[in-house]
Amino acid sequence: MKYLYVCIALCIATNMGFGQGKDRASLDPEVTEVWEPIPPKVNIVNGVPSDAQVLFDGSDFSNWIGINGGDVQWDLVGDAMTVKLGTGGITTRDSFGDFQLHIEWASPEVITGEGQGRGNSGIFLQNRYEVQVLDSYESRTYSNGQASAIYKQAIPLVNACKPPGEWQTYDIIYTAPRFNDNGRKISNAKVTVLHNGVVTLNDFEIWGTTQYKGLPSNEPHGDAPITLQDHSNLVKYRNIWIRRM
């Protein structure tokens, strides 16, 4: 709040003429220095920020449940989890609003199918808004359904997909939608996606739920889980962490 007051004061000073010519140059340096609040220190340990919540480190499914509320049925091999076909998706026990999400995934090394049938899964932000997971390395599909798309809404700026079987990263910065007391949406969700370190979506406004058929809907909601999709392909995930913002 104090930072806001300082910014307002600087704006007023500029509008009163202090930002012109010699007056601007003659201001003491301290006038434009803001000392509070002090940003908290975050340490990076093995690639994970110290203020992050680790959702999956390869050891167990303690932070996850089956999409229907039961135990997770996916396979756990080494430091990764693999979709177990026909068992359904999995979802985090905790719910989230605004966040930074890091997740690593790999499509099957053995190629079967094409388009939407090739290495298909998905990451559902707040259980509603899908960031597509797909083997789009050398496989054509509709552009708003390829890897790192917001499914059926946002076309990635570039195709940053690695070959089948190689580990890939998504870093997702997400701002949840806002609803007023009457349940009316007053601002869209926004998302930025880095696919293998490359910006593929930049501050895209999500229109509503990501539908396979039909148009997006916008029922009011609060914090909600992260969901990983079982789309009948042997997609693997590892090293998942999240930071609330």
Coordinates of N, CA and C in Angstrom, one line a residue:
M1 N 0.8 -1.2 0.0 CA 0.0 0.0 0.0 C 0.9 1.3 0.0
K2 N 2.0 1.2 0.8 CA 2.9 2.4 0.8 C 3.5 2.6 -0.5
Y3 N 3.8 1.5 -1.2 CA 4.3 1.6 -2.6 C 3.3 2.4 -3.5
L4 N 2.1 2.0 -3.4 CA 1.0 2.7 -4.2 C 1.0 4.2 -3.9
Y5 N 1.1 4.5 -2.6 CA 1.0 6.0 -2.3 C 2.2 6.7 -2.9
V6 N 3.4 6.1 -2.9 CA 4.6 6.7 -3.4 C 4.4 6.9 -4.9
C7 N 3.9 5.9 -5.6 CA 3.6 6.0 -7.0 C 2.6 7.1 -7.4
I8 N 1.6 7.2 -6.6 CA 0.6 8.3 -6.8 C 1.3 9.7 -6.6
A9 N 2.1 9.8 -5.5 CA 2.8 11.1 -5.3 C 3.7 11.4 -6.4
L10 N 4.4 10.5 -7.0 CA 5.2 10.8 -8.2 C 4.5 11.2 -9.4
C11 N 3.3 10.6 -9.6 CA 2.4 11.0 -10.7 C 1.9 12.4 -10.5
I12 N 1.5 12.7 -9.3 CA 1.0 14.1 -9.0 C 2.2 15.1 -9.3
A13 N 3.3 14.8 -8.8 CA 4.5 15.7 -9.0 C 4.8 15.9 -10.4
T14 N 4.7 14.9 -11.2 CA 5.0 15.0 -12.7 C 3.9 15.9 -13.3
N15 N 2.7 15.7 -13.0 CA 1.6 16.4 -13.6 C 1.6 17.9 -13.1
M16 N 2.3 18.2 -12.0 CA 2.4 19.6 -11.5 C 3.5 20.3 -12.2
G17 N 4.3 19.6 -13.0 CA 5.4 20.3 -13.7 C 6.8 19.9 -13.2
F18 N 6.9 19.1 -12.2 CA 8.2 18.7 -11.7 C 8.9 17.8 -12.6
G19 N 8.2 17.2 -13.5 CA 8.8 16.3 -14.4 C 9.3 16.9 -15.7
Q20 N 9.4 18.3 -15.8 CA 9.8 19.0 -17.0 C 11.3 19.5 -16.9
G21 N 12.0 19.3 -17.9 CA 13.3 19.9 -18.1 C 14.2 19.9 -16.8
K22 N 14.7 21.1 -16.5 CA 15.7 21.3 -15.4 C 15.1 20.8 -14.0
D23 N 13.8 21.0 -13.8 CA 13.2 20.6 -12.5 C 13.3 19.1 -12.3
R24 N 13.1 18.3 -13.4 CA 13.3 16.9 -13.3 C 14.7 16.5 -13.0
A25 N 15.7 17.1 -13.6 CA 17.1 16.8 -13.4 C 17.5 17.2 -12.0
S26 N 16.9 18.2 -11.4 CA 17.3 18.7 -10.1 C 16.7 18.0 -8.9
L27 N 15.8 17.0 -9.1 CA 15.2 16.3 -8.0 C 16.3 15.5 -7.3
D28 N 16.2 15.4 -6.0 CA 17.1 14.5 -5.3 C 16.8 13.0 -5.6
P29 N 17.8 12.2 -5.7 CA 17.6 10.8 -6.0 C 16.6 10.1 -5.1
E30 N 16.6 10.5 -3.8 CA 15.7 9.9 -2.8 C 14.2 10.1 -3.1
V31 N 13.9 11.1 -3.9 CA 12.5 11.3 -4.2 C 11.9 10.1 -4.9
T32 N 12.6 9.5 -5.7 CA 12.1 8.4 -6.5 C 12.5 7.0 -6.0
E33 N 13.0 6.9 -4.8 CA 13.4 5.7 -4.2 C 12.3 5.1 -3.3
V34 N 11.9 3.9 -3.6 CA 10.9 3.2 -2.8 C 11.6 2.0 -2.0
W35 N 11.5 2.1 -0.7 CA 12.2 1.1 0.2 C 11.3 0.1 0.8
E36 N 10.0 0.3 0.8 CA 9.1 -0.7 1.3 C 7.9 -0.9 0.4
P37 N 7.3 -2.0 0.3 CA 7.7 -3.2 1.0 C 9.0 -3.9 0.5
I38 N 9.6 -4.7 1.3 CA 10.8 -5.4 0.9 C 10.4 -6.8 0.3
P39 N 10.7 -7.1 -0.9 CA 10.3 -8.4 -1.5 C 10.9 -9.5 -0.7
P40 N 10.1 -10.5 -0.3 CA 10.7 -11.7 0.4 C 11.7 -12.4 -0.4
K41 N 12.7 -13.0 0.3 CA 13.7 -13.8 -0.4 C 13.3 -15.1 -0.8
V42 N 13.5 -15.5 -2.0 CA 13.2 -16.9 -2.4 C 14.5 -17.5 -2.9
N43 N 14.8 -18.7 -2.3 CA 15.9 -19.5 -2.7 C 15.5 -20.6 -3.7
I44 N 16.4 -20.9 -4.6 CA 16.1 -22.0 -5.6 C 16.9 -23.2 -5.2
V45 N 16.3 -24.3 -4.9 CA 16.9 -25.5 -4.5 C 16.6 -26.6 -5.4
N46 N 17.6 -27.1 -6.2 CA 17.3 -28.1 -7.2 C 16.3 -27.7 -8.2
G47 N 16.3 -26.4 -8.5 CA 15.4 -25.9 -9.6 C 14.0 -25.5 -9.1
V48 N 13.8 -25.7 -7.7 CA 12.4 -25.4 -7.2 C 12.5 -24.2 -6.2
P49 N 11.7 -23.2 -6.4 CA 11.7 -22.1 -5.5 C 11.3 -22.5 -4.1
S50 N 11.9 -21.9 -3.1 CA 11.6 -22.3 -1.7 C 10.2 -22.0 -1.3
D51 N 9.5 -21.1 -2.0 CA 8.1 -20.8 -1.6 C 7.1 -21.6 -2.4
A52 N 7.6 -22.6 -3.2 CA 6.7 -23.4 -4.0 C 6.1 -24.6 -3.2
Q53 N 5.0 -25.0 -3.6 CA 4.4 -26.3 -3.0 C 4.7 -27.4 -4.1
V54 N 5.4 -28.4 -3.7 CA 5.7 -29.5 -4.6 C 4.5 -30.4 -4.7
L55 N 4.0 -30.5 -5.9 CA 2.8 -31.4 -6.1 C 3.2 -32.8 -6.4
F56 N 4.3 -33.0 -7.1 CA 4.8 -34.3 -7.4 C 6.3 -34.3 -7.6
D57 N 7.0 -35.1 -6.7 CA 8.4 -35.2 -6.8 C 8.9 -36.6 -7.2
G58 N 8.0 -37.5 -7.6 CA 8.3 -38.8 -8.0 C 8.1 -39.9 -7.0
S59 N 7.9 -39.4 -5.7 CA 7.9 -40.4 -4.6 C 6.5 -41.1 -4.4
D60 N 5.5 -40.3 -4.5 CA 4.1 -40.9 -4.3 C 3.0 -39.9 -4.8
F61 N 1.8 -40.3 -4.6 CA 0.6 -39.6 -5.1 C -0.1 -38.9 -3.9
S62 N 0.6 -38.5 -2.9 CA 0.0 -38.0 -1.7 C -0.8 -36.7 -1.9
N63 N -0.4 -35.9 -2.9 CA -1.0 -34.7 -3.2 C -2.1 -34.8 -4.3
W64 N -2.5 -36.0 -4.7 CA -3.4 -36.2 -5.8 C -4.5 -37.2 -5.4
I65 N -5.6 -37.1 -6.0 CA -6.7 -38.1 -5.9 C -7.2 -38.4 -7.3
G66 N -7.9 -39.5 -7.5 CA -8.5 -39.8 -8.7 C -9.6 -38.8 -9.0
I67 N -10.0 -38.6 -10.3 CA -10.9 -37.5 -10.6 C -12.3 -37.8 -10.0
N68 N -12.6 -39.1 -9.7 CA -13.9 -39.4 -9.1 C -13.8 -39.5 -7.6
G69 N -12.6 -39.2 -7.0 CA -12.5 -39.1 -5.6 C -11.8 -40.3 -4.9
G70 N -11.5 -41.3 -5.7 CA -10.7 -42.5 -5.2 C -9.2 -42.3 -5.3
D71 N -8.5 -43.4 -5.0 CA -7.1 -43.4 -5.1 C -6.6 -43.3 -6.5
V72 N -5.4 -42.7 -6.7 CA -4.8 -42.6 -8.0 C -4.4 -44.0 -8.5
Q73 N -4.8 -44.3 -9.8 CA -4.5 -45.6 -10.4 C -3.4 -45.5 -11.4
W74 N -2.9 -44.3 -11.7 CA -1.8 -44.2 -12.6 C -0.5 -44.9 -12.1
D75 N 0.4 -45.2 -13.1 CA 1.6 -46.0 -12.8 C 2.7 -45.0 -12.3
L76 N 3.4 -45.4 -11.3 CA 4.6 -44.7 -10.8 C 5.8 -45.5 -11.1
V77 N 6.7 -44.9 -12.0 CA 7.9 -45.6 -12.4 C 9.1 -44.6 -12.3
G78 N 10.1 -44.9 -11.5 CA 11.2 -43.9 -11.3 C 10.7 -42.7 -10.7
D79 N 11.0 -41.5 -11.3 CA 10.6 -40.2 -10.8 C 9.4 -39.7 -11.5
A80 N 8.7 -40.5 -12.3 CA 7.6 -40.1 -13.1 C 6.3 -40.9 -12.9
M81 N 5.2 -40.2 -13.2 CA 3.9 -40.9 -13.3 C 3.5 -41.0 -14.7
T82 N 2.8 -42.1 -15.0 CA 2.3 -42.4 -16.4 C 0.8 -42.6 -16.3
V83 N 0.1 -42.0 -17.3 CA -1.4 -42.3 -17.4 C -1.6 -43.8 -17.5
K84 N -2.5 -44.3 -16.7 CA -3.0 -45.7 -16.8 C -4.3 -45.7 -17.6
L85 N -4.3 -46.2 -18.8 CA -5.4 -46.0 -19.7 C -6.7 -46.5 -19.0
G86 N -7.7 -45.7 -19.2 CA -9.1 -46.1 -18.7 C -9.4 -45.9 -17.2
T87 N -8.4 -45.4 -16.5 CA -8.6 -45.1 -15.0 C -9.1 -43.7 -14.7
G88 N -9.1 -42.9 -15.7 CA -9.5 -41.5 -15.5 C -8.4 -40.5 -15.1
G89 N -8.7 -39.3 -15.2 CA -7.8 -38.3 -14.8 C -7.5 -38.2 -13.3
I90 N -6.5 -37.4 -12.9 CA -6.2 -37.2 -11.5 C -6.2 -35.7 -11.2
T91 N -6.5 -35.4 -10.0 CA -6.6 -34.0 -9.6 C -6.0 -33.7 -8.2
T92 N -5.5 -32.5 -8.1 CA -4.8 -32.1 -6.8 C -5.8 -32.1 -5.7
R93 N -5.3 -32.5 -4.5 CA -6.2 -32.4 -3.3 C -6.4 -30.9 -2.9
D94 N -5.5 -30.1 -3.2 CA -5.6 -28.6 -2.9 C -6.2 -27.9 -4.0
S95 N -6.8 -26.7 -3.7 CA -7.3 -25.8 -4.7 C -6.5 -24.6 -4.8
F96 N -6.5 -23.9 -6.0 CA -5.6 -22.8 -6.2 C -6.4 -21.7 -7.0
G97 N -5.9 -20.4 -6.8 CA -6.4 -19.3 -7.5 C -5.4 -18.8 -8.5
D98 N -4.7 -17.7 -8.2 CA -3.6 -17.2 -9.1 C -2.4 -18.0 -8.8
F99 N -1.6 -18.4 -9.8 CA -0.4 -19.2 -9.5 C 0.6 -19.2 -10.7
Q100 N 1.8 -19.7 -10.3 CA 2.8 -20.1 -11.3 C 2.9 -21.6 -11.2
L101 N 2.8 -22.3 -12.3 CA 2.8 -23.8 -12.3 C 4.0 -24.2 -13.2
H102 N 4.8 -25.1 -12.6 CA 5.8 -25.8 -13.4 C 5.5 -27.3 -13.5
I103 N 5.5 -27.8 -14.8 CA 5.2 -29.2 -15.0 C 6.0 -29.7 -16.1
E104 N 6.5 -31.0 -16.0 CA 7.3 -31.6 -17.1 C 6.5 -32.8 -17.6
W105 N 6.5 -33.0 -18.9 CA 5.7 -34.1 -19.5 C 6.5 -34.7 -20.7
A106 N 6.1 -35.9 -21.0 CA 6.7 -36.6 -22.2 C 5.6 -37.4 -22.9
S107 N 5.5 -37.2 -24.2 CA 4.6 -38.1 -25.0 C 5.3 -39.5 -25.2
P108 N 4.5 -40.5 -25.5 CA 5.1 -41.8 -25.7 C 6.2 -41.8 -26.8
E109 N 7.3 -42.6 -26.5 CA 8.3 -42.7 -27.5 C 7.9 -43.4 -28.8
V110 N 7.1 -44.4 -28.5 CA 6.5 -45.2 -29.6 C 5.3 -44.5 -30.2
I111 N 5.4 -44.1 -31.5 CA 4.3 -43.3 -32.1 C 3.2 -44.1 -32.5
T112 N 2.0 -43.8 -32.0 CA 0.8 -44.4 -32.5 C -0.2 -43.3 -32.7
G113 N -0.9 -43.3 -33.9 CA -1.9 -42.4 -34.2 C -1.4 -41.1 -34.7
E114 N -2.2 -40.2 -35.1 CA -1.9 -38.9 -35.6 C -2.8 -37.8 -35.0
G115 N -2.5 -36.6 -35.2 CA -3.4 -35.5 -34.7 C -3.7 -35.6 -33.3
Q116 N -5.0 -35.5 -32.9 CA -5.4 -35.6 -31.5 C -5.3 -37.0 -30.9
G117 N -4.9 -38.0 -31.7 CA -4.7 -39.3 -31.2 C -3.2 -39.6 -30.9
R118 N -2.4 -38.6 -30.9 CA -1.0 -38.8 -30.7 C -0.4 -38.1 -29.5
G119 N -0.2 -38.9 -28.4 CA 0.3 -38.3 -27.2 C -0.6 -37.3 -26.5
N120 N -1.9 -37.5 -26.5 CA -2.8 -36.6 -26.0 C -3.0 -36.7 -24.5
S121 N -3.0 -35.5 -23.8 CA -3.4 -35.4 -22.4 C -3.7 -33.9 -22.3
G122 N -3.9 -33.4 -21.0 CA -4.2 -32.0 -20.8 C -4.0 -31.6 -19.4
I123 N -3.7 -30.4 -19.2 CA -3.6 -29.8 -17.8 C -4.7 -28.8 -17.7
F124 N -5.6 -29.1 -16.8 CA -6.8 -28.3 -16.6 C -6.6 -27.3 -15.4
L125 N -6.4 -26.0 -15.7 CA -6.3 -25.0 -14.7 C -7.6 -24.8 -14.0
Q126 N -7.6 -24.8 -12.7 CA -8.9 -24.7 -11.9 C -9.9 -25.7 -12.5
N127 N -9.5 -26.8 -12.9 CA -10.4 -27.9 -13.3 C -11.3 -27.5 -14.5
R128 N -11.0 -26.4 -15.2 CA -11.9 -25.9 -16.2 C -11.2 -25.5 -17.5
Y129 N -10.0 -25.1 -17.5 CA -9.3 -24.4 -18.6 C -8.1 -25.2 -19.0
E130 N -8.2 -25.8 -20.2 CA -7.2 -26.8 -20.5 C -6.0 -26.2 -21.3
V131 N -4.8 -26.5 -20.8 CA -3.6 -26.3 -21.6 C -3.3 -27.6 -22.2
Q132 N -3.3 -27.7 -23.6 CA -3.2 -28.9 -24.3 C -1.8 -29.6 -24.2
V133 N -1.8 -30.9 -23.9 CA -0.6 -31.7 -24.0 C -0.8 -32.6 -25.2
L134 N 0.2 -32.6 -26.1 CA 0.0 -33.3 -27.3 C 1.4 -33.4 -28.0
D135 N 1.6 -34.6 -28.7 CA 2.8 -34.7 -29.5 C 2.5 -33.9 -30.8
S136 N 3.0 -32.7 -30.9 CA 2.8 -31.8 -32.0 C 4.1 -31.7 -32.8
Y137 N 5.1 -32.5 -32.5 CA 6.4 -32.4 -33.1 C 6.4 -32.4 -34.7
E138 N 5.9 -33.4 -35.2 CA 5.7 -33.5 -36.7 C 4.4 -34.2 -37.0
S139 N 3.3 -33.6 -36.4 CA 2.0 -34.2 -36.5 C 1.0 -33.0 -36.5
R140 N 0.2 -32.9 -37.6 CA -0.7 -31.8 -37.8 C -2.0 -32.1 -37.2
T141 N -2.6 -31.0 -36.6 CA -3.9 -31.1 -36.0 C -4.4 -29.6 -36.1
Y142 N -5.7 -29.4 -35.7 CA -6.1 -28.0 -35.7 C -5.3 -27.2 -34.8
S143 N -5.0 -25.9 -35.2 CA -3.9 -25.1 -34.5 C -4.3 -24.8 -33.1
N144 N -5.6 -24.6 -32.8 CA -6.0 -24.3 -31.4 C -6.2 -25.6 -30.6
G145 N -5.6 -26.7 -31.1 CA -5.6 -27.9 -30.3 C -4.3 -28.6 -30.2
Q146 N -3.2 -27.9 -30.7 CA -1.9 -28.5 -30.6 C -1.2 -28.2 -29.2
A147 N -0.1 -28.7 -29.0 CA 0.6 -28.6 -27.7 C 0.7 -27.1 -27.3
S148 N 0.4 -26.8 -26.1 CA 0.5 -25.5 -25.4 C -0.6 -24.6 -25.8
A149 N -1.6 -25.0 -26.6 CA -2.8 -24.2 -26.9 C -3.7 -24.2 -25.6
I150 N -4.4 -23.1 -25.5 CA -5.6 -23.2 -24.6 C -6.7 -23.8 -25.5
Y151 N -7.1 -25.0 -25.2 CA -7.8 -25.9 -26.1 C -9.0 -25.2 -26.7
K152 N -9.1 -25.2 -28.0 CA -10.1 -24.6 -28.8 C -10.3 -23.1 -28.7
Q153 N -9.2 -22.5 -28.1 CA -9.3 -21.0 -27.9 C -8.0 -20.3 -28.4
A154 N -6.9 -20.6 -27.9 CA -5.7 -19.9 -28.2 C -4.7 -20.7 -29.0
I155 N -4.3 -20.2 -30.1 CA -3.2 -20.8 -31.0 C -1.9 -20.4 -30.4
P156 N -1.0 -21.3 -30.2 CA 0.4 -21.0 -29.7 C 1.1 -20.1 -30.7
L157 N 1.9 -19.2 -30.2 CA 2.7 -18.3 -31.1 C 3.7 -19.0 -32.0
V158 N 4.2 -20.1 -31.4 CA 5.1 -21.0 -32.2 C 4.9 -22.4 -31.7
N159 N 5.5 -23.3 -32.5 CA 5.5 -24.7 -32.1 C 6.8 -25.1 -31.5
A160 N 6.9 -25.2 -30.2 CA 8.2 -25.5 -29.5 C 8.3 -26.9 -29.1
C161 N 7.5 -27.8 -29.7 CA 7.5 -29.2 -29.3 C 8.8 -30.0 -29.6
K162 N 9.2 -30.8 -28.7 CA 10.4 -31.7 -28.8 C 9.9 -33.0 -29.4
P163 N 10.8 -33.9 -29.9 CA 10.5 -35.2 -30.5 C 9.8 -36.1 -29.5
P164 N 9.0 -37.0 -29.9 CA 8.3 -38.0 -29.0 C 9.3 -38.6 -28.1
G165 N 8.9 -38.8 -26.8 CA 9.7 -39.5 -25.8 C 10.6 -38.5 -25.0
E166 N 10.9 -37.3 -25.5 CA 11.7 -36.4 -24.8 C 10.9 -35.6 -23.8
W167 N 11.6 -35.3 -22.7 CA 10.9 -34.5 -21.6 C 10.8 -33.1 -22.0
Q168 N 9.6 -32.5 -21.8 CA 9.3 -31.1 -22.1 C 8.8 -30.4 -20.9
T169 N 8.9 -29.1 -20.9 CA 8.5 -28.3 -19.7 C 7.4 -27.3 -20.1
Y170 N 6.4 -27.1 -19.2 CA 5.5 -26.0 -19.3 C 5.7 -25.2 -18.0
D171 N 5.9 -23.9 -18.2 CA 5.8 -22.9 -17.1 C 4.6 -22.0 -17.4
I172 N 3.6 -22.1 -16.5 CA 2.4 -21.4 -16.7 C 2.1 -20.4 -15.6
I173 N 1.9 -19.1 -16.1 CA 1.5 -18.1 -15.1 C 0.1 -17.8 -15.4
Y174 N -0.7 -17.9 -14.3 CA -2.2 -17.9 -14.5 C -2.8 -16.9 -13.5
T175 N -3.7 -16.1 -14.0 CA -4.6 -15.2 -13.1 C -6.0 -15.7 -13.3
A176 N -6.6 -16.0 -12.2 CA -8.0 -16.6 -12.2 C -9.0 -15.5 -12.6
P177 N -10.1 -15.9 -13.2 CA -11.2 -14.9 -13.5 C -11.8 -14.4 -12.2
R178 N -12.4 -13.2 -12.3 CA -13.1 -12.6 -11.1 C -14.6 -12.5 -11.4
F179 N -15.3 -12.8 -10.3 CA -16.8 -12.7 -10.4 C -17.3 -11.8 -9.3
N180 N -18.4 -11.0 -9.6 CA -18.9 -10.2 -8.5 C -19.9 -11.0 -7.6
D181 N -20.5 -10.3 -6.7 CA -21.3 -11.0 -5.7 C -22.6 -11.6 -6.3
N182 N -22.9 -11.1 -7.5 CA -24.1 -11.7 -8.2 C -23.7 -12.8 -9.2
G183 N -22.4 -13.2 -9.2 CA -22.0 -14.3 -10.0 C -21.7 -13.9 -11.4
R184 N -21.6 -12.6 -11.7 CA -21.3 -12.1 -13.1 C -19.8 -12.0 -13.2
K185 N -19.3 -12.5 -14.3 CA -17.8 -12.4 -14.5 C -17.4 -11.0 -14.8
I186 N -16.5 -10.4 -14.1 CA -16.1 -9.1 -14.3 C -14.7 -9.0 -14.9
S187 N -13.9 -10.1 -14.9 CA -12.7 -10.1 -15.7 C -12.3 -11.6 -16.0
N188 N -11.8 -11.7 -17.2 CA -11.4 -13.1 -17.7 C -10.2 -13.6 -17.0
A189 N -10.0 -14.9 -17.0 CA -8.8 -15.5 -16.6 C -7.7 -15.1 -17.6
K190 N -6.5 -15.0 -17.2 CA -5.4 -14.7 -18.1 C -4.3 -15.8 -17.9
V191 N -3.6 -16.1 -19.0 CA -2.5 -17.1 -18.9 C -1.4 -16.8 -19.9
T192 N -0.2 -17.0 -19.3 CA 1.1 -17.0 -20.1 C 1.7 -18.4 -20.0
V193 N 2.1 -18.9 -21.2 CA 2.7 -20.3 -21.2 C 4.1 -20.2 -21.8
L194 N 5.1 -20.8 -21.2 CA 6.4 -21.0 -21.7 C 6.5 -22.5 -22.0
H195 N 6.7 -22.9 -23.2 CA 6.9 -24.3 -23.6 C 8.4 -24.5 -23.9
N196 N 9.0 -25.3 -23.1 CA 10.5 -25.5 -23.2 C 11.3 -24.2 -23.2
G197 N 10.8 -23.3 -22.4 CA 11.5 -22.0 -22.2 C 11.1 -20.9 -23.2
V198 N 10.2 -21.3 -24.2 CA 9.8 -20.4 -25.2 C 8.4 -19.9 -25.0
V199 N 8.2 -18.6 -25.0 CA 6.8 -18.1 -24.8 C 5.9 -18.5 -26.0
T200 N 4.9 -19.3 -25.7 CA 3.9 -19.7 -26.7 C 2.6 -19.0 -26.6
L201 N 2.2 -18.6 -25.4 CA 1.1 -17.7 -25.1 C 1.5 -16.6 -24.2
N202 N 1.0 -15.4 -24.5 CA 1.4 -14.2 -23.7 C 0.2 -13.5 -23.3
D203 N -0.1 -13.7 -22.0 CA -1.2 -12.9 -21.3 C -2.5 -13.1 -22.1
F204 N -2.8 -14.3 -22.5 CA -4.0 -14.6 -23.2 C -5.2 -14.6 -22.3
E205 N -6.3 -13.9 -22.7 CA -7.6 -13.9 -21.9 C -8.4 -15.1 -22.3
I206 N -8.6 -16.0 -21.3 CA -9.4 -17.2 -21.5 C -10.9 -16.8 -21.6
W207 N -11.6 -17.3 -22.6 CA -13.0 -16.9 -22.8 C -14.0 -17.6 -21.8
G208 N -13.6 -18.7 -21.3 CA -14.4 -19.5 -20.5 C -13.9 -21.0 -20.5
T209 N -14.8 -21.9 -20.1 CA -14.4 -23.3 -20.1 C -14.0 -23.7 -21.5
T210 N -13.0 -24.7 -21.5 CA -12.5 -25.2 -22.8 C -13.3 -26.4 -23.2
Q211 N -14.2 -26.3 -24.2 CA -15.1 -27.3 -24.6 C -14.6 -28.1 -25.9
Y212 N -14.8 -29.4 -25.9 CA -14.6 -30.1 -27.1 C -15.7 -29.8 -28.1
K213 N -16.9 -29.7 -27.7 CA -18.1 -29.3 -28.5 C -18.8 -28.1 -27.8
G214 N -19.2 -27.2 -28.6 CA -20.0 -26.1 -28.1 C -19.1 -24.9 -27.7
L215 N -19.7 -23.9 -27.1 CA -19.0 -22.7 -26.7 C -18.7 -22.6 -25.3
P216 N -17.7 -21.8 -24.9 CA -17.3 -21.7 -23.5 C -18.4 -21.3 -22.6
S217 N -18.4 -21.8 -21.3 CA -19.4 -21.3 -20.3 C -18.6 -20.6 -19.2
N218 N -19.3 -19.8 -18.4 CA -18.7 -19.0 -17.4 C -19.4 -19.0 -16.1
E219 N -19.7 -20.2 -15.5 CA -20.3 -20.3 -14.2 C -19.3 -19.7 -13.2
P220 N -19.8 -19.0 -12.2 CA -18.9 -18.5 -11.2 C -18.2 -19.6 -10.4
H221 N -17.0 -19.3 -9.9 CA -16.3 -20.3 -9.1 C -15.1 -19.6 -8.4
G222 N -14.6 -20.3 -7.3 CA -13.5 -19.8 -6.6 C -12.3 -20.6 -6.9
D223 N -11.4 -20.8 -5.9 CA -10.2 -21.6 -6.1 C -10.6 -23.0 -6.5
A224 N -9.8 -23.7 -7.3 CA -10.1 -25.0 -7.7 C -8.9 -25.8 -8.0
P225 N -8.9 -27.1 -8.1 CA -7.7 -28.0 -8.3 C -7.1 -27.9 -9.7
I226 N -5.9 -28.4 -9.8 CA -5.3 -28.7 -11.1 C -5.6 -30.2 -11.5
T227 N -6.0 -30.4 -12.7 CA -6.4 -31.7 -13.1 C -5.5 -32.2 -14.3
L228 N -5.1 -33.4 -14.3 CA -4.3 -34.0 -15.4 C -5.2 -35.0 -16.1
Q229 N -5.3 -35.0 -17.4 CA -6.3 -35.8 -18.2 C -5.8 -37.1 -18.6
D230 N -6.6 -38.1 -18.5 CA -6.4 -39.4 -19.1 C -7.2 -39.4 -20.5
H231 N -6.4 -39.3 -21.6 CA -7.0 -39.2 -22.9 C -6.6 -40.5 -23.7
S232 N -6.3 -41.6 -22.9 CA -6.0 -42.9 -23.6 C -4.7 -42.9 -24.3
N233 N -3.8 -42.1 -23.9 CA -2.4 -42.1 -24.4 C -1.4 -42.2 -23.2
L234 N -0.3 -42.9 -23.3 CA 0.6 -43.1 -22.2 C 1.6 -41.9 -22.0
V235 N 1.0 -40.8 -21.7 CA 1.8 -39.6 -21.4 C 2.3 -39.7 -20.0
K236 N 3.5 -39.2 -19.8 CA 4.2 -39.2 -18.5 C 4.3 -37.8 -18.0
Y237 N 4.3 -37.6 -16.6 CA 4.5 -36.4 -16.0 C 5.6 -36.5 -14.8
R238 N 6.3 -35.4 -14.6 CA 7.2 -35.4 -13.4 C 7.5 -34.0 -13.0
N239 N 8.1 -33.8 -11.8 CA 8.6 -32.5 -11.3 C 7.5 -31.4 -11.4
I240 N 6.5 -31.6 -10.6 CA 5.4 -30.6 -10.7 C 5.4 -29.8 -9.4
W241 N 5.5 -28.5 -9.6 CA 5.4 -27.6 -8.4 C 4.6 -26.3 -8.8
I242 N 4.1 -25.7 -7.7 CA 3.2 -24.5 -7.9 C 3.5 -23.4 -6.9
R243 N 3.4 -22.2 -7.3 CA 3.5 -21.0 -6.4 C 2.2 -20.2 -6.4
R244 N 1.7 -20.0 -5.3 CA 0.5 -19.1 -5.2 C 0.9 -17.7 -5.3
M245 N 0.1 -16.9 -6.0 CA 0.5 -15.5 -6.2 C -0.6 -14.6 -5.7

